[in-house]
Structure formats: C-alpha cells, structure tokens
C-alpha cells in the first residue's frame, strides 16, 4: 500500500473517492477512502482499484459509505434535495419543512448540504428563485409583483430588496437593461 493511500484513508479524504477502495481483512468489508468508520489497523488493509476487484477479493460493501454506488450517501441526499428544490422553489419552504419532507434532522440536513455543495439550502433556494426571476423579467411582461409571487416570495418588497442585494440593481432596472 502506498503512503498516499494510507494518508487518504486516515484523513477520510473525499478527493480520493473513486480512485481506489480499501478493504479491511478482519471485517471482510471494503470502503471508500472517505468512509467515516473507525480507521483500521494499517496492517489489515488491502487496496483495490475497483469495486469489482474488491468483491472478487471476497469483500462485502460497507453499509455506511456504499462504495458500490456512484454517489456517496451524502452526495445522493444533496442530489435529491436539489431536485426537490428545483421542482418546489415556488413554495414557502423552510429548512424544517424540507427536513421533515426527507425524514431527517434539520441540523444534519443543513450541515450535509453545505459540506457537499459549499452553500446552504436557503442560499441555493434563493439562487434558484433569482435565476427564475431573471428569466421572467427578460421573457415576460409580468409585473414585478406577479413575478415575486410566481417565484415564491411573499411580497414584492422582499423580492426587490433580495434582488437588489444579489445583483446590485432593482428588478425594474434589470428588466430595462436586459430586455430586448
């Protein structure tokens, strides 16, 4: 085993996921380098370059990090949440409601989403809403108030304030500048 492999395992380094897998001889289980299970004894570790190699070597899949899946569990959760937000951005959504919908703790949800995506759920939701507002401002004759309601804001004032903070101009100014 290379020192680089061991360091990736010991530090749960996500950047090595998919590049190799490690198996623990005593448990007969194989994992991703980023698996959060206890760091094994270095002498009990085998390295494999693919899932198939590890399975043919007689090892089982770790139920925690699921190395047999393309996305790790945290990435899969974030993917599902972003799909949910993309479909439901118009609704009144809170972190609590989203967590309830996915049947998970909202603090875990917040932490996992931010760790994987680099932004919070609410930042993602706001980004999605502003993106949609820009499309509507450019391609429709809807009033600012109507657009605010369509994209999920409770008031035009809140929408205008948020839009200005993000883009440095009001929705009306944006429409004037970017409309054909």
PDB file of N, CA, C and O in Angstrom, residues 14 36 63-65 72-78 80-81 95-96 98-100 102-117 119-121:
ATOM      1  N   UNK A  14     -12.038  12.789   0.839  1.00  0.00           N
ATOM      2  CA  UNK A  14     -13.070  12.616  -0.189  1.00  0.00           C
ATOM      3  C   UNK A  14     -12.508  12.721  -1.604  1.00  0.00           C
ATOM      4  O   UNK A  14     -13.053  12.150  -2.537  1.00  0.00           O
ATOM      5  N   UNK A  36     -16.453   7.229   7.054  1.00  0.00           N
ATOM      6  CA  UNK A  36     -16.335   7.774   8.408  1.00  0.00           C
ATOM      7  C   UNK A  36     -16.223   6.689   9.481  1.00  0.00           C
ATOM      8  O   UNK A  36     -16.236   6.983  10.666  1.00  0.00           O
ATOM      9  N   UNK A  63     -21.873  -0.670   4.528  1.00  0.00           N
ATOM     10  CA  UNK A  63     -23.235  -0.119   4.538  1.00  0.00           C
ATOM     11  C   UNK A  63     -23.254   1.367   4.895  1.00  0.00           C
ATOM     12  O   UNK A  63     -24.253   2.032   4.698  1.00  0.00           O
ATOM     13  N   UNK A  64     -22.157   1.878   5.390  1.00  0.00           N
ATOM     14  CA  UNK A  64     -22.090   3.296   5.749  1.00  0.00           C
ATOM     15  C   UNK A  64     -21.756   4.168   4.545  1.00  0.00           C
ATOM     16  O   UNK A  64     -22.453   5.135   4.258  1.00  0.00           O
ATOM     17  N   UNK A  65     -20.708   3.836   3.814  1.00  0.00           N
ATOM     18  CA  UNK A  65     -20.268   4.706   2.713  1.00  0.00           C
ATOM     19  C   UNK A  65     -20.706   4.229   1.335  1.00  0.00           C
ATOM     20  O   UNK A  65     -20.551   4.954   0.363  1.00  0.00           O
ATOM     21  N   UNK A  72     -21.832   8.956  -3.093  1.00  0.00           N
ATOM     22  CA  UNK A  72     -21.840   8.532  -1.704  1.00  0.00           C
ATOM     23  C   UNK A  72     -23.178   8.969  -1.098  1.00  0.00           C
ATOM     24  O   UNK A  72     -23.888   9.801  -1.675  1.00  0.00           O
ATOM     25  N   UNK A  73     -23.562   8.428   0.044  1.00  0.00           N
ATOM     26  CA  UNK A  73     -24.871   8.769   0.623  1.00  0.00           C
ATOM     27  C   UNK A  73     -25.116  10.270   0.800  1.00  0.00           C
ATOM     28  O   UNK A  73     -26.208  10.750   0.526  1.00  0.00           O
ATOM     29  N   UNK A  74     -24.108  11.016   1.221  1.00  0.00           N
ATOM     30  CA  UNK A  74     -24.290  12.462   1.408  1.00  0.00           C
ATOM     31  C   UNK A  74     -24.524  13.147   0.064  1.00  0.00           C
ATOM     32  O   UNK A  74     -25.391  14.024  -0.056  1.00  0.00           O
ATOM     33  N   UNK A  75     -23.781  12.748  -0.952  1.00  0.00           N
ATOM     34  CA  UNK A  75     -23.971  13.334  -2.283  1.00  0.00           C
ATOM     35  C   UNK A  75     -25.341  12.981  -2.851  1.00  0.00           C
ATOM     36  O   UNK A  75     -25.981  13.803  -3.492  1.00  0.00           O
ATOM     37  N   UNK A  76     -25.779  11.757  -2.604  1.00  0.00           N
ATOM     38  CA  UNK A  76     -27.102  11.327  -3.068  1.00  0.00           C
ATOM     39  C   UNK A  76     -28.189  12.160  -2.389  1.00  0.00           C
ATOM     40  O   UNK A  76     -29.141  12.593  -3.037  1.00  0.00           O
ATOM     41  N   UNK A  77     -28.046  12.400  -1.090  1.00  0.00           N
ATOM     42  CA  UNK A  77     -29.013  13.217  -0.362  1.00  0.00           C
ATOM     43  C   UNK A  77     -29.056  14.631  -0.939  1.00  0.00           C
ATOM     44  O   UNK A  77     -30.141  15.168  -1.190  1.00  0.00           O
ATOM     45  N   UNK A  78     -27.916  15.228  -1.179  1.00  0.00           N
ATOM     46  CA  UNK A  78     -27.864  16.579  -1.745  1.00  0.00           C
ATOM     47  C   UNK A  78     -28.479  16.598  -3.139  1.00  0.00           C
ATOM     48  O   UNK A  78     -29.216  17.526  -3.485  1.00  0.00           O
ATOM     49  N   UNK A  80     -30.880  14.650  -4.220  1.00  0.00           N
ATOM     50  CA  UNK A  80     -32.334  14.566  -4.024  1.00  0.00           C
ATOM     51  C   UNK A  80     -32.914  15.895  -3.549  1.00  0.00           C
ATOM     52  O   UNK A  80     -33.983  16.310  -3.989  1.00  0.00           O
ATOM     53  N   UNK A  81     -32.207  16.568  -2.662  1.00  0.00           N
ATOM     54  CA  UNK A  81     -32.687  17.850  -2.148  1.00  0.00           C
ATOM     55  C   UNK A  81     -32.689  18.908  -3.255  1.00  0.00           C
ATOM     56  O   UNK A  81     -33.652  19.667  -3.382  1.00  0.00           O
ATOM     57  N   UNK A  95     -36.142  25.298   6.227  1.00  0.00           N
ATOM     58  CA  UNK A  95     -35.256  24.176   6.482  1.00  0.00           C
ATOM     59  C   UNK A  95     -36.003  23.072   7.215  1.00  0.00           C
ATOM     60  O   UNK A  95     -35.867  21.883   6.906  1.00  0.00           O
ATOM     61  N   UNK A  96     -36.829  23.460   8.153  1.00  0.00           N
ATOM     62  CA  UNK A  96     -37.613  22.495   8.929  1.00  0.00           C
ATOM     63  C   UNK A  96     -38.565  21.694   8.036  1.00  0.00           C
ATOM     64  O   UNK A  96     -38.660  20.475   8.158  1.00  0.00           O
ATOM     65  N   UNK A  98     -38.303  21.149   4.778  1.00  0.00           N
ATOM     66  CA  UNK A  98     -37.521  20.302   3.875  1.00  0.00           C
ATOM     67  C   UNK A  98     -37.033  19.068   4.632  1.00  0.00           C
ATOM     68  O   UNK A  98     -37.133  17.943   4.134  1.00  0.00           O
ATOM     69  N   UNK A  99     -36.502  19.263   5.829  1.00  0.00           N
ATOM     70  CA  UNK A  99     -36.022  18.136   6.640  1.00  0.00           C
ATOM     71  C   UNK A  99     -37.160  17.167   6.944  1.00  0.00           C
ATOM     72  O   UNK A  99     -36.981  15.946   6.882  1.00  0.00           O
ATOM     73  N   UNK A 100     -38.310  17.715   7.265  1.00  0.00           N
ATOM     74  CA  UNK A 100     -39.485  16.891   7.547  1.00  0.00           C
ATOM     75  C   UNK A 100     -39.856  16.067   6.309  1.00  0.00           C
ATOM     76  O   UNK A 100     -40.182  14.886   6.414  1.00  0.00           O
ATOM     77  N   UNK A 102     -37.910  14.974   4.035  1.00  0.00           N
ATOM     78  CA  UNK A 102     -36.922  13.920   3.819  1.00  0.00           C
ATOM     79  C   UNK A 102     -36.742  13.017   5.043  1.00  0.00           C
ATOM     80  O   UNK A 102     -35.903  12.117   5.031  1.00  0.00           O
ATOM     81  N   UNK A 103     -37.501  13.291   6.097  1.00  0.00           N
ATOM     82  CA  UNK A 103     -37.475  12.489   7.322  1.00  0.00           C
ATOM     83  C   UNK A 103     -36.082  12.425   7.951  1.00  0.00           C
ATOM     84  O   UNK A 103     -35.623  11.368   8.368  1.00  0.00           O
ATOM     85  N   UNK A 104     -35.416  13.581   7.975  1.00  0.00           N
ATOM     86  CA  UNK A 104     -34.108  13.647   8.620  1.00  0.00           C
ATOM     87  C   UNK A 104     -34.011  14.900   9.484  1.00  0.00           C
ATOM     88  O   UNK A 104     -34.781  15.835   9.328  1.00  0.00           O
ATOM     89  N   UNK A 105     -33.056  14.891  10.366  1.00  0.00           N
ATOM     90  CA  UNK A 105     -32.810  16.005  11.273  1.00  0.00           C
ATOM     91  C   UNK A 105     -32.377  17.235  10.484  1.00  0.00           C
ATOM     92  O   UNK A 105     -31.506  17.147   9.614  1.00  0.00           O
ATOM     93  N   UNK A 106     -32.982  18.393  10.791  1.00  0.00           N
ATOM     94  CA  UNK A 106     -32.674  19.595  10.003  1.00  0.00           C
ATOM     95  C   UNK A 106     -31.240  20.071  10.180  1.00  0.00           C
ATOM     96  O   UNK A 106     -30.657  20.648   9.267  1.00  0.00           O
ATOM     97  N   UNK A 107     -30.630  19.840  11.331  1.00  0.00           N
ATOM     98  CA  UNK A 107     -29.238  20.249  11.532  1.00  0.00           C
ATOM     99  C   UNK A 107     -28.304  19.372  10.695  1.00  0.00           C
ATOM    100  O   UNK A 107     -27.354  19.865  10.091  1.00  0.00           O
ATOM    101  N   UNK A 108     -28.602  18.074  10.643  1.00  0.00           N
ATOM    102  CA  UNK A 108     -27.827  17.159   9.802  1.00  0.00           C
ATOM    103  C   UNK A 108     -28.000  17.546   8.327  1.00  0.00           C
ATOM    104  O   UNK A 108     -27.043  17.584   7.565  1.00  0.00           O
ATOM    105  N   UNK A 109     -29.228  17.850   7.948  1.00  0.00           N
ATOM    106  CA  UNK A 109     -29.537  18.253   6.586  1.00  0.00           C
ATOM    107  C   UNK A 109     -28.742  19.511   6.198  1.00  0.00           C
ATOM    108  O   UNK A 109     -28.094  19.545   5.155  1.00  0.00           O
ATOM    109  N   UNK A 110     -28.790  20.509   7.051  1.00  0.00           N
ATOM    110  CA  UNK A 110     -28.078  21.768   6.804  1.00  0.00           C
ATOM    111  C   UNK A 110     -26.575  21.515   6.653  1.00  0.00           C
ATOM    112  O   UNK A 110     -25.951  21.971   5.694  1.00  0.00           O
ATOM    113  N   UNK A 111     -26.012  20.781   7.600  1.00  0.00           N
ATOM    114  CA  UNK A 111     -24.574  20.514   7.610  1.00  0.00           C
ATOM    115  C   UNK A 111     -24.153  19.726   6.367  1.00  0.00           C
ATOM    116  O   UNK A 111     -23.174  20.071   5.704  1.00  0.00           O
ATOM    117  N   UNK A 112     -24.890  18.680   6.046  1.00  0.00           N
ATOM    118  CA  UNK A 112     -24.547  17.821   4.914  1.00  0.00           C
ATOM    119  C   UNK A 112     -24.647  18.580   3.600  1.00  0.00           C
ATOM    120  O   UNK A 112     -23.751  18.498   2.758  1.00  0.00           O
ATOM    121  N   UNK A 113     -25.723  19.342   3.421  1.00  0.00           N
ATOM    122  CA  UNK A 113     -25.900  20.098   2.183  1.00  0.00           C
ATOM    123  C   UNK A 113     -24.754  21.083   1.990  1.00  0.00           C
ATOM    124  O   UNK A 113     -24.173  21.178   0.919  1.00  0.00           O
ATOM    125  N   UNK A 114     -24.428  21.804   3.054  1.00  0.00           N
ATOM    126  CA  UNK A 114     -23.354  22.805   2.954  1.00  0.00           C
ATOM    127  C   UNK A 114     -21.999  22.150   2.722  1.00  0.00           C
ATOM    128  O   UNK A 114     -21.193  22.637   1.929  1.00  0.00           O
ATOM    129  N   UNK A 115     -21.758  21.029   3.370  1.00  0.00           N
ATOM    130  CA  UNK A 115     -20.481  20.333   3.222  1.00  0.00           C
ATOM    131  C   UNK A 115     -20.289  19.838   1.785  1.00  0.00           C
ATOM    132  O   UNK A 115     -19.215  19.967   1.220  1.00  0.00           O
ATOM    133  N   UNK A 116     -21.344  19.309   1.183  1.00  0.00           N
ATOM    134  CA  UNK A 116     -21.236  18.752  -0.168  1.00  0.00           C
ATOM    135  C   UNK A 116     -21.293  19.837  -1.238  1.00  0.00           C
ATOM    136  O   UNK A 116     -20.509  19.839  -2.181  1.00  0.00           O
ATOM    137  N   UNK A 117     -22.222  20.804  -1.095  1.00  0.00           N
ATOM    138  CA  UNK A 117     -22.436  21.787  -2.159  1.00  0.00           C
ATOM    139  C   UNK A 117     -21.642  23.083  -1.984  1.00  0.00           C
ATOM    140  O   UNK A 117     -21.453  23.828  -2.938  1.00  0.00           O
ATOM    141  N   UNK A 119     -22.705  25.637  -0.271  1.00  0.00           N
ATOM    142  CA  UNK A 119     -23.648  26.701   0.115  1.00  0.00           C
ATOM    143  C   UNK A 119     -24.770  26.077   0.936  1.00  0.00           C
ATOM    144  O   UNK A 119     -24.966  24.865   0.915  1.00  0.00           O
ATOM    145  N   UNK A 120     -25.520  26.916   1.635  1.00  0.00           N
ATOM    146  CA  UNK A 120     -26.631  26.400   2.427  1.00  0.00           C
ATOM    147  C   UNK A 120     -27.834  26.131   1.528  1.00  0.00           C
ATOM    148  O   UNK A 120     -27.904  26.610   0.388  1.00  0.00           O
ATOM    149  N   UNK A 121     -28.782  25.392   2.053  1.00  0.00           N
ATOM    150  CA  UNK A 121     -30.012  25.101   1.319  1.00  0.00           C
ATOM    151  C   UNK A 121     -30.739  26.390   0.976  1.00  0.00           C
ATOM    152  O   UNK A 121     -31.220  26.568  -0.145  1.00  0.00           O
TER     153      UNK A 121
END
